[in-house]
Structures are given as C-alpha cells and as structure tokens.
Coordinates of C-alpha atoms in Angstrom, one line a residue:
X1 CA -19.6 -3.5 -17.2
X2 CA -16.8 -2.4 -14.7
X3 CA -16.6 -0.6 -12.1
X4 CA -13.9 1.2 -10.3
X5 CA -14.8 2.6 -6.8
X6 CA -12.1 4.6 -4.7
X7 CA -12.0 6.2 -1.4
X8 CA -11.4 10.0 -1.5
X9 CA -8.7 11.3 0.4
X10 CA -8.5 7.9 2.1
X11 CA -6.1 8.2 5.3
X12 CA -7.3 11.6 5.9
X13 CA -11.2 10.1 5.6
X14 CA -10.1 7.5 8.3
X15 CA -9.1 10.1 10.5
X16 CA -12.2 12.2 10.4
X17 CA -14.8 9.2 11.1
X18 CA -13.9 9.3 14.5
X19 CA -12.8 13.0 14.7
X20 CA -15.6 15.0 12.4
X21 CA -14.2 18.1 13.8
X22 CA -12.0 18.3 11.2
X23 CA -14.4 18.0 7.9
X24 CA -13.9 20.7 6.3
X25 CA -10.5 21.5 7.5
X26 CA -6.8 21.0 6.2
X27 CA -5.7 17.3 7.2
X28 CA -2.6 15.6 5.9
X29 CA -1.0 12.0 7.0
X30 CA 2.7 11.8 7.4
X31 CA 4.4 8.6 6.7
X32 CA 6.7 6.4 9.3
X33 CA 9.2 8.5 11.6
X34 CA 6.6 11.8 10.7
X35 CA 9.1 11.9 7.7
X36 CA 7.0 13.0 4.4
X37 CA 3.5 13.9 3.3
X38 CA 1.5 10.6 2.2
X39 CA -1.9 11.8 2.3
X40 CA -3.4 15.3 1.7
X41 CA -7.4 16.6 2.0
X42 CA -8.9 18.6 -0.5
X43 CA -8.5 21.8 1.9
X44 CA -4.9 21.4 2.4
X45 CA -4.2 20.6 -1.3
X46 CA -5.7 23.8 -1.8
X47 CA -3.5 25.2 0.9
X48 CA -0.7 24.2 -1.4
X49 CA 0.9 21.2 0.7
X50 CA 2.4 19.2 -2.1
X51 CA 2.5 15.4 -2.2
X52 CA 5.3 13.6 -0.8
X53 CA 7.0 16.8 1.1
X54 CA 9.2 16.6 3.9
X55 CA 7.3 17.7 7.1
X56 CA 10.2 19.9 8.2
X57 CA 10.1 21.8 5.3
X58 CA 6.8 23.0 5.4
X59 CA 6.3 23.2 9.2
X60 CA 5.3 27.1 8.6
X61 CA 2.7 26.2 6.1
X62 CA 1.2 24.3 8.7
X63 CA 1.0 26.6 11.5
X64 CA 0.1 29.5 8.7
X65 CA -2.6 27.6 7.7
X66 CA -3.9 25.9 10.9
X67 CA -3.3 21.8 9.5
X68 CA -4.1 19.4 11.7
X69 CA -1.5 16.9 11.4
X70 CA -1.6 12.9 11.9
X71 CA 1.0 10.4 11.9
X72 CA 0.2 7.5 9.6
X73 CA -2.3 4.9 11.9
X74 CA -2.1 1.9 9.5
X75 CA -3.8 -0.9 12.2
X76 CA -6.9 2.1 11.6
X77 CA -6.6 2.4 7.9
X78 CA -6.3 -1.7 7.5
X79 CA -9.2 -2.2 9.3
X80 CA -11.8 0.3 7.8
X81 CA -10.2 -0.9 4.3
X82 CA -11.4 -4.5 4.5
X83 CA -14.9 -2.7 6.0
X84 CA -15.3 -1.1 2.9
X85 CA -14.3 -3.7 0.9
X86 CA -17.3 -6.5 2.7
X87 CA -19.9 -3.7 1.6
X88 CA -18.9 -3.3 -1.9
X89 CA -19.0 -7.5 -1.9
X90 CA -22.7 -7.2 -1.5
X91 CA -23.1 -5.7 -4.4
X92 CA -21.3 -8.0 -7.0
X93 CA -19.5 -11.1 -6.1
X94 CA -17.1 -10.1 -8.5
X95 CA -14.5 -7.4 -6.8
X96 CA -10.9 -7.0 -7.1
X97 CA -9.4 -5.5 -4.4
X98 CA -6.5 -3.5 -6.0
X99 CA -5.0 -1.1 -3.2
X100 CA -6.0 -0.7 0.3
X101 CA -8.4 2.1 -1.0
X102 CA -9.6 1.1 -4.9
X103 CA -11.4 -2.0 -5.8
X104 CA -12.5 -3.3 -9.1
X105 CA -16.2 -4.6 -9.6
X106 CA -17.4 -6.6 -12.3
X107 CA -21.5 -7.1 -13.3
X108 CA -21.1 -9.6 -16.2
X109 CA -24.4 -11.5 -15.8
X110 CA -26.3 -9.0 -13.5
X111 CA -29.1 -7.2 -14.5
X112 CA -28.9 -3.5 -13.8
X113 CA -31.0 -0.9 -15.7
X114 CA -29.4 2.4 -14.0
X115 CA -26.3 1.9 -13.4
X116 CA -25.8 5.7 -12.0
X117 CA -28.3 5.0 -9.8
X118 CA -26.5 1.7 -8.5
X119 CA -23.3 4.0 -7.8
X120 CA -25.2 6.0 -5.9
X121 CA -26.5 2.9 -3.4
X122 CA -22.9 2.1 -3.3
X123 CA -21.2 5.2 -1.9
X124 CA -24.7 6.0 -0.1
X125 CA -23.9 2.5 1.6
X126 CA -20.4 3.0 2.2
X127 CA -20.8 6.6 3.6
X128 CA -23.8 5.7 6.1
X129 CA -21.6 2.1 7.1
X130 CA -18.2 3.0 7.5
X131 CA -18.1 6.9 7.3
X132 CA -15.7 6.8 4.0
X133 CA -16.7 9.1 1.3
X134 CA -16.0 7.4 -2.2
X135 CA -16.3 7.9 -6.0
X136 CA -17.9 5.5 -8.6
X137 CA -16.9 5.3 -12.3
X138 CA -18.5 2.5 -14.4
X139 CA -17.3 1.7 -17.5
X140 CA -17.0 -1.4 -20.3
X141 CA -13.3 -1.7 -19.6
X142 CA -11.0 -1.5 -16.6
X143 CA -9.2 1.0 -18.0
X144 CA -11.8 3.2 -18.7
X145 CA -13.4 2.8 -15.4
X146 CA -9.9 4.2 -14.1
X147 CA -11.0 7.7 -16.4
X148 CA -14.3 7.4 -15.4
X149 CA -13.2 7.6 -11.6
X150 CA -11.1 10.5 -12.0
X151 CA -14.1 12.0 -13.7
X152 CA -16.4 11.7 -10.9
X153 CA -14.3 12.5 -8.3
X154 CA -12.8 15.9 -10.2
X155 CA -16.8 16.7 -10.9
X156 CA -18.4 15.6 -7.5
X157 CA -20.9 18.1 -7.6
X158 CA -22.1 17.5 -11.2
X159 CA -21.8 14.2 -11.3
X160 CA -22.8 13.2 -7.3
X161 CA -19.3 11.3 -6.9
X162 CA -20.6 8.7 -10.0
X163 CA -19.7 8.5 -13.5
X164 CA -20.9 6.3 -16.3
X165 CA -19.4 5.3 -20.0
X166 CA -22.1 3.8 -21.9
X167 CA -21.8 5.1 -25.2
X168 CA -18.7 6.2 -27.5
X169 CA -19.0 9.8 -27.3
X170 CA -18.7 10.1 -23.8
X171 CA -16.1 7.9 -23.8
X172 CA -14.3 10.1 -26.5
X173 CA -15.1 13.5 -24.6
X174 CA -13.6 12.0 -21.0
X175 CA -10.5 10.1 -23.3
X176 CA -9.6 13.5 -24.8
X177 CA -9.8 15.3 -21.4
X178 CA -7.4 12.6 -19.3
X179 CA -3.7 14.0 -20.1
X180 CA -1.7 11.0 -20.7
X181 CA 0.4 11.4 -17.5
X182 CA -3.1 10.2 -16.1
X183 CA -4.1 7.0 -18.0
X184 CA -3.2 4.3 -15.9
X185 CA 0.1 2.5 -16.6
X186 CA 1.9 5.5 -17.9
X187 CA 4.9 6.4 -15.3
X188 CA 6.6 9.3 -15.6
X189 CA 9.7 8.0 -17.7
X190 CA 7.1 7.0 -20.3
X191 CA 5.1 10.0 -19.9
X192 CA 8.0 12.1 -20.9
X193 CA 8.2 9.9 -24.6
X194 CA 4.6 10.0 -25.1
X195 CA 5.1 13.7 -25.2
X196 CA 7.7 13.9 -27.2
X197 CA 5.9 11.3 -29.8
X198 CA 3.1 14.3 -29.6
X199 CA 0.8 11.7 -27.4
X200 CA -0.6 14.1 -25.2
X201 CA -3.7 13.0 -24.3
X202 CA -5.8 9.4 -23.4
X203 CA -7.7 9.9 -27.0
X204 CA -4.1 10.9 -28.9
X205 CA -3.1 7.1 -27.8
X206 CA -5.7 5.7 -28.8
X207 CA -5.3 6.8 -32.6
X208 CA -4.1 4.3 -34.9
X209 CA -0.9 6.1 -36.6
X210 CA 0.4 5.7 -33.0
X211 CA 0.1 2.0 -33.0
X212 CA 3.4 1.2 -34.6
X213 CA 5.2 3.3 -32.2
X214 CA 3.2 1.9 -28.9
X215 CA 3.9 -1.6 -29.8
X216 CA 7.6 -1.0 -30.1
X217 CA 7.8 1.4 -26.8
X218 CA 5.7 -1.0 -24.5
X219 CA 4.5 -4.4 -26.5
X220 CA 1.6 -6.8 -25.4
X221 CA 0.8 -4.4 -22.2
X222 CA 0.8 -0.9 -24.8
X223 CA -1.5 -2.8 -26.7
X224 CA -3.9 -4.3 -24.3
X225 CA -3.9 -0.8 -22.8
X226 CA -5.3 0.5 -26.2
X227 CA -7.6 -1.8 -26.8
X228 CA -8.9 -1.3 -23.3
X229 CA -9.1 3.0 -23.8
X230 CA -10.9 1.9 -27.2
X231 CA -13.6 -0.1 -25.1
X232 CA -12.6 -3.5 -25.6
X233 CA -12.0 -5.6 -22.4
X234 CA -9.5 -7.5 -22.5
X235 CA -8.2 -6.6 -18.8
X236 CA -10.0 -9.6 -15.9
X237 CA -10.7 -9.1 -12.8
X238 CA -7.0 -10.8 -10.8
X239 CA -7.6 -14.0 -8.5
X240 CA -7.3 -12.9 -5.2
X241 CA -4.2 -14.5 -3.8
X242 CA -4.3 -16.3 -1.1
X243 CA -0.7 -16.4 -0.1
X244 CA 2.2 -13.5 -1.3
X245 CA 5.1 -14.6 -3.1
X246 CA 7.3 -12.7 -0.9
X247 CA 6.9 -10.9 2.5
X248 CA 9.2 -7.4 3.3
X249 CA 9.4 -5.6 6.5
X250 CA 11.9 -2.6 6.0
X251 CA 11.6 0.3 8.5
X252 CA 13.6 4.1 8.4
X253 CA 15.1 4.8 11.8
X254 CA 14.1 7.9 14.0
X255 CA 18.3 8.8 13.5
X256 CA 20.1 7.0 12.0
X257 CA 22.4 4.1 13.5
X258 CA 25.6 3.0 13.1
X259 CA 26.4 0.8 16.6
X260 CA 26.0 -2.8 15.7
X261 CA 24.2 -4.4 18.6
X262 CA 20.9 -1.8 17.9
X263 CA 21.0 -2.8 14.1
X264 CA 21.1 -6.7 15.3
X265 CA 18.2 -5.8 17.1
X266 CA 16.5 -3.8 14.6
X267 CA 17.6 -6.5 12.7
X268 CA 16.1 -9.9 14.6
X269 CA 12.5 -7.5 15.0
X270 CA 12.3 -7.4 11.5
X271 CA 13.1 -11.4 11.4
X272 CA 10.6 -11.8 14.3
X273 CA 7.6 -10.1 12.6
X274 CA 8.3 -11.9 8.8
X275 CA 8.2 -15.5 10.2
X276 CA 4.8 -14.6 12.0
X277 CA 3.4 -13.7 9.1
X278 CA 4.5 -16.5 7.3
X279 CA 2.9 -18.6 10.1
X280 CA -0.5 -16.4 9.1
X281 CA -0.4 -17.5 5.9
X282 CA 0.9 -21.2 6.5
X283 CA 3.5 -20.7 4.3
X284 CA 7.5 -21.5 5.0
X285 CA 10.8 -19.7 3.3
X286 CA 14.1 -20.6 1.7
X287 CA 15.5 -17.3 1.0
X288 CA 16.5 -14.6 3.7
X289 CA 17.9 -11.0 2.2
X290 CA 19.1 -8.4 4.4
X291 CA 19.0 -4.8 3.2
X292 CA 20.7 -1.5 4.6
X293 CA 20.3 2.2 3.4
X294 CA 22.8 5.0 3.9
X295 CA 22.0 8.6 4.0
X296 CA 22.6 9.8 0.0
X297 CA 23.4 13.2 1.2
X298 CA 25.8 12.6 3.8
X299 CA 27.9 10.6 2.2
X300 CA 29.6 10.8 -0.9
X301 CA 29.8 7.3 -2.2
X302 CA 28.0 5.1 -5.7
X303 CA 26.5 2.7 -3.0
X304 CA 23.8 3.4 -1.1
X305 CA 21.9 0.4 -0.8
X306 CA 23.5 -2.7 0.7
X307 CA 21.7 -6.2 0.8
X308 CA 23.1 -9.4 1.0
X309 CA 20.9 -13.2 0.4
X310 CA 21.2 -16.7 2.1
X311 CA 19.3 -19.7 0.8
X312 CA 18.7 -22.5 3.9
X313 CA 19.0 -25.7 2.8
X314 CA 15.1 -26.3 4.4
X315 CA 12.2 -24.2 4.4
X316 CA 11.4 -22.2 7.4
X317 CA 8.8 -20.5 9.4
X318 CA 10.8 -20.3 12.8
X319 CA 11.6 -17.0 14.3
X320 CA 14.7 -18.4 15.7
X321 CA 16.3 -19.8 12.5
X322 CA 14.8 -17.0 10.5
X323 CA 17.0 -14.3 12.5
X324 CA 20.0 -16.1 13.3
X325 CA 20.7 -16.1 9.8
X326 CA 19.1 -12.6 9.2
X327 CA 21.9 -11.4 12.2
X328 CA 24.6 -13.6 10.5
X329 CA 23.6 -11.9 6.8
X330 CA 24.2 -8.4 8.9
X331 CA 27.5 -9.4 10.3
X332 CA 29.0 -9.9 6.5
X333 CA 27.2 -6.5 5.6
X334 CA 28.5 -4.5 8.3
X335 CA 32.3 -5.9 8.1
X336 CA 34.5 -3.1 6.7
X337 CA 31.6 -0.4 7.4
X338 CA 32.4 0.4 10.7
X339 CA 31.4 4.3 11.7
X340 CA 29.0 4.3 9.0
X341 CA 25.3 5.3 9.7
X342 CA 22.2 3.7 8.4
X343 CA 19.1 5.2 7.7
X344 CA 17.1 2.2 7.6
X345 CA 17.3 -1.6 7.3
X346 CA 15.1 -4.1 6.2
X347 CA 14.5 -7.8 6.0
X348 CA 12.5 -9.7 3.3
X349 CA 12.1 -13.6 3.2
X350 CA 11.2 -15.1 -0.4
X351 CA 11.1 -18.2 -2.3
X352 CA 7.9 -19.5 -0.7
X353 CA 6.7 -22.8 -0.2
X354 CA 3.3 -24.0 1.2
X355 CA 3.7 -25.6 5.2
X356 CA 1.9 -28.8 4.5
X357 CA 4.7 -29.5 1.0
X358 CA 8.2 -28.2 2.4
X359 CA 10.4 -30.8 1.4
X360 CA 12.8 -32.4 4.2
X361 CA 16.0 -32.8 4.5
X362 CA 18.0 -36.2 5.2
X363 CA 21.0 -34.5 6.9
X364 CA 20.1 -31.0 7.4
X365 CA 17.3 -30.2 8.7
X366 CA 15.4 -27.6 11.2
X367 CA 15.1 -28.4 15.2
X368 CA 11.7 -30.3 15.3
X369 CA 11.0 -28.2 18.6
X370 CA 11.0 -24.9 16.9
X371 CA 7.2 -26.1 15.7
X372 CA 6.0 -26.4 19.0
X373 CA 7.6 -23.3 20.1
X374 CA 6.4 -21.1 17.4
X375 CA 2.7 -22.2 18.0
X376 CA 3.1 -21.6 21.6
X377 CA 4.6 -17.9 21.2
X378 CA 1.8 -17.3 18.5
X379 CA -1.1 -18.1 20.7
X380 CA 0.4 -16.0 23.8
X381 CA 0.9 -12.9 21.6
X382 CA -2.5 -13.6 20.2
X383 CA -3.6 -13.8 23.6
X384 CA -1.8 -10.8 25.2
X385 CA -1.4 -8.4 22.4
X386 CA 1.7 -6.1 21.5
X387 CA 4.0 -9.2 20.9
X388 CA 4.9 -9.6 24.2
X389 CA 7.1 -12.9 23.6
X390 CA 10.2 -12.1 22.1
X391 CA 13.6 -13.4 21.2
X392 CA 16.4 -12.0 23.6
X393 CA 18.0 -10.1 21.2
X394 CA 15.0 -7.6 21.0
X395 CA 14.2 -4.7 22.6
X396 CA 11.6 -6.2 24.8
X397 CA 9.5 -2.5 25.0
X398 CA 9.2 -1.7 21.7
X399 CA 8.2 -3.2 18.4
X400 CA 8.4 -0.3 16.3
X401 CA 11.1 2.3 16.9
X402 CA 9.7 5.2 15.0
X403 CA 8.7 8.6 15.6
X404 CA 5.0 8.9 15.5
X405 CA 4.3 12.1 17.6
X406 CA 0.9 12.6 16.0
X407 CA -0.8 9.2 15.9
X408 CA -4.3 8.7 16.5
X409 CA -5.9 6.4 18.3
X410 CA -6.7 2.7 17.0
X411 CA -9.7 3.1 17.6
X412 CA -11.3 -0.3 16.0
X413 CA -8.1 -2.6 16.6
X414 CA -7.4 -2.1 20.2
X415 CA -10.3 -2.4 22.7
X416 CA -7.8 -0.3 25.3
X417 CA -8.3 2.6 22.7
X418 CA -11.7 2.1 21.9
X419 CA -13.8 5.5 21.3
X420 CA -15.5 7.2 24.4
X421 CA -18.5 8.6 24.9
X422 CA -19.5 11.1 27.6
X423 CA -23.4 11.2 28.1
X424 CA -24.6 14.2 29.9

C-alpha cells in the first residue's frame, strides 16, 4: 500500500505557523521580484485570485478583498519542509520525498489494520509538530494515491483530510470523478488530445479500446500509467539522490539591465553561489552555460533566450575559475547586443563528477591553491553568515538583488530573526 501525503496550501501554511492571525483569511505568496502569484489559500481562491497572476494586475482585488500579502521566504519553506518530512520518516522507513511539499510512503511489509486511522496519526502528528495542515490518500498504486489525495483534500470534512482505496469500486467511483487534466502525468498539450480521443476522465483511460491509441500517443510511460490507474504497481518508490546531476541558479532582475559591468556581477554571484553548492555536495563540474532573457514584449525579435556553454578541460569546484569563465561566456553573449535590456540571467554548471574521482590533467590543470582557498572562504561564510567573503567583482552588500517588499521573517534559519515573545 501507498501513500501520498501533501501539505495544503503549503507556502501560505508556512506563513501562518508563526503568524495565526491570518487563519482564516485570504493569504497568497508572490514569487522572486513580488512578480506573480505562486501560492494561494483556500480564502483567496475563493476571492478569485487566480494561479500564476501578475501582482500588478490584481493589486485592487487585494485591497477590495483585504489579502494579506507575502513575498516568497524559501530559507522558511526549506526548513519546515525537511520538518515535515523527518515526521512522516517515523512512520515508514520507506518515503519518497517528491516536491518540497508531497512525499510518497510505502508499507510493503508493515502490518497495519486501519489504515484511515494511521492517516489520521500522521496529519495529527504533523499538525501538533510543525503547524502544517496536510492530506492523506492511501492507495495500492502511486498513481492512485495521487486521486486519492485530491479526494481527501477536495472532501476535508467528510473524509477528515484521509482517503483510502482498498477495494475496486471505490477505486472506480474516485477514477471516474478525476477529469483527466488531473491524473498525474497528463500536461496540458496532452490533455487537449485526450479530449479530443473522447478520454475525458481518469476511468475513460483506463478502458481497454483506448489502449491502442495510448501506446502510440505516450508508449512505456502511457502504459505503466494505466496499469497503475487499474491498481497494478508498477511505479517504486525513486532512490533518494544523493548528489544532482546538474545545479541552476537563474534569477529575474527588479528592472531590467542592459550596462555590462552589473550583469558581470549578477553574473560572478550566480558563479559564486553554484560552486558552493557544488562544494556541499562534494561534487566538481566540467560544463559552465550562461543564459540571458529579454523582455518578449518589448522587443520584437525570434530570440529571446540567449545561452552560450564552455567545457574546462578539468573539473572544478572553485569560485574563481567557475566565474571567470562564466564572465568570459557573458562577454561573447553580450558582443553585438549592446543597448539591449535583460530581464534575467542565469548560470548552470553540469556534467558532474564526484571530488574524490576528477581526473587530472598533465598540462592543464586548476591552481592547486584554489582548494585551500575555497575551504577557507566556506568555513568563514559558515561562520559569519550572509556570504560575507566574496569575489571583487560582486556587489559586496547584496546577494540577491530582488524585490521582496513583503517578506517575512526567517524565523527558524536565522537566530537574528528568531520569533519573540512578550510575557506580561
């Protein structure tokens, strides 16, 4: 049996543990530079703030309605995440953590005779611990679990936030209520065929003159995504991995920039925080890729994303050889674009090795102090906080240039910002 437990409302949840004045009231998370709407509570989706709007268009909504607003706190979000994610460890060994707010759990080989009940210790637990609400939905498939979740969380009151498949007509009653736009692994470009192909439900899928016509559309995943609906696992719990095969850090601009020295230094920051987390994870790179983004509507051109790739002839984990060749990668970009302004740039290192096997080079090959170095800067920023050692060509104030005129305190991350009490 599976089980697929997600936090409600997650960002806006993480707000209101430390703030409970707003349970109960319209709450919605804006993403970097306060740009769009990334998270929405119950009460302002039923104020009718859609998903993914642009906060300047609905900046009378919000003062109609009285929505409190928050810019996105990710340090906050991160850390309550992995909270959650300890607690729901002590309940099956088995978990897959899928986003930062969803996890897959798998009881193979435990013995549970209610398994409603056990959903109900788990988001008991996770409510009284952490202050997340979450739904339950347990199921004999992944998949299914993934219905089963929607079920609960749609049904809260009937259902107490937990949902259980254990038998074929209640798998056939919540299959023929999940639209098909809602049965996980079916994106909107695929939605739009399974209509058309009269598949307009999770059960219409699952019917066998479709077969022909889901094998051809989608092949081995359109299969194992049947199979799974019919209530055959065939979907395992994923390996945590321990290291990422790539590592991005891409960032939109307050306004937009088209001087050259403040994109090299947008630029080397980007560098700078890549190869420390490729330190975190002992890992080094080959590959460096350098991306830029023009504004689509102000300019009129088939080109709006610009990136450009170096491979070093030796691995690295150095800040310093990281963005000299980052800065050099933005050099070739920007010749030929002068006057043109960029939304937002980004650098993502690839091709990953482990530390401990990088092969060396004979002739070529990286300044041994840069190891040294990196260690030292490491510990001082570990030490201080705020990367406070930095390379010259960053802006030694700021990290993050972004607009975040609504952030909350971190409260669990930063001991400056820690919550306060007044005792009377």
């Amino acid at each position: 049996m599976y089980a697929l437990v997600d936090c409600n409302n997650f960002y806006a949840s993480c707000e209101r543990v430390f703030q409970p004045q707003y349970i109960g009231k319209p709450v919605v998370i804006l993403s970097n530079n306060d740009g769009c709407v990334i998270s929405r509570s119950e009460e302002a989706k039923a104020a009718g703030v859609p998903m993914g709007a642009p906060e300047f268009k609905i900046r009378d909504l919000i003062k109609e309605k009285g929505i409190k607003v928050f810019s996105s706190n990710y340090p906050l979000y991160g850390d309550l995440s992995n909270r959650v994610m300890k607690i729901l460890e002590g309940f099956t060994p088995n978990v897959e953590i899928y986003s930062i707010d969803e996890a897959f759990l798998n009881f193979d080989g435990m013995s549970i005779s209610d398994f409603h009940h056990y959903g109900l210790q788990i988001k008991n637990r996770v409510q009284k611990w952490v202050g997340i609400p979450v739904c339950v939905g347990f199921a004999p498939t992944k998949a299914l679990s993934k219905v089963d979740n929607r079920i609960a969380k749609k049904f809260q009151q009937r259902t107490q936030g937990v949902y259980v498949i254990d038998t074929d007509e209640k798998r056939i009653k919540a299959l023929k209520w999940t639209k098909i736009e809602d049965v996980w692994g079916i994106g909107f470009r695929l939605k739009k065929k399974m209509i058309a192909h009269n598949i307009l439900t999770a059960y219409d899928f699952t019917k066998p003159q479709h077969e022909a016509w889901i094998r051809k559309q989608m092949g081995v995943i359109g299969m194992r995504l049947k199979y799974e609906l019919e209530g055959k696992s065939v979907l395992e719990l994923e390996p945590i991995q321990e290291q990422k095969k790539s590592i991005a850090t891409t960032r939109s601009f307050p306004k937009q920039i088209s001087d050259f020295d403040d994109l090299r230094e947008r630029v080397a920051t980007f560098s700078a925080v890549c190869a420390e987390k490729l330190r975190k994870q002992n890992s080094c790179c080959h590959t460096i890729i350098v991306l830029l983004v023009i504004d689509k509507h102000k300019y009129q051109s088939q080109k709006y994303y610009f990136n450009k790739a170096i491979t070093l002839p030796f691995a690295t984990n150095s800040t310093l050889t990281i963005s000299n060749a980052a800065i050099s990668i933005l050099k070739e970009l920007c010749a030929g674009y002068e006057g043109i302004k960029f939304k937002k740039a980004g650098v993502i290192v690839t091709e990953l090795v482990d530390e401990n096997k990088k092969q060396f080079q004979l002739f070529e090959e990286e300044n041994p102090k840069h190891l040294a170095l990196m260690k030292t800067m490491d510990y001082l920023n570990t030490k201080i906080g705020d990367r406070k050692v930095k390379l010259a060509t960053q802006n030694l104030k700021l990290t993050w240039n972004m607009n975040q005129n609504h952030l909350s305190p971190r409260y669990t991350t930063r001991f400056k910002e820690i919550l306060e009490i007044q005792c009377q």
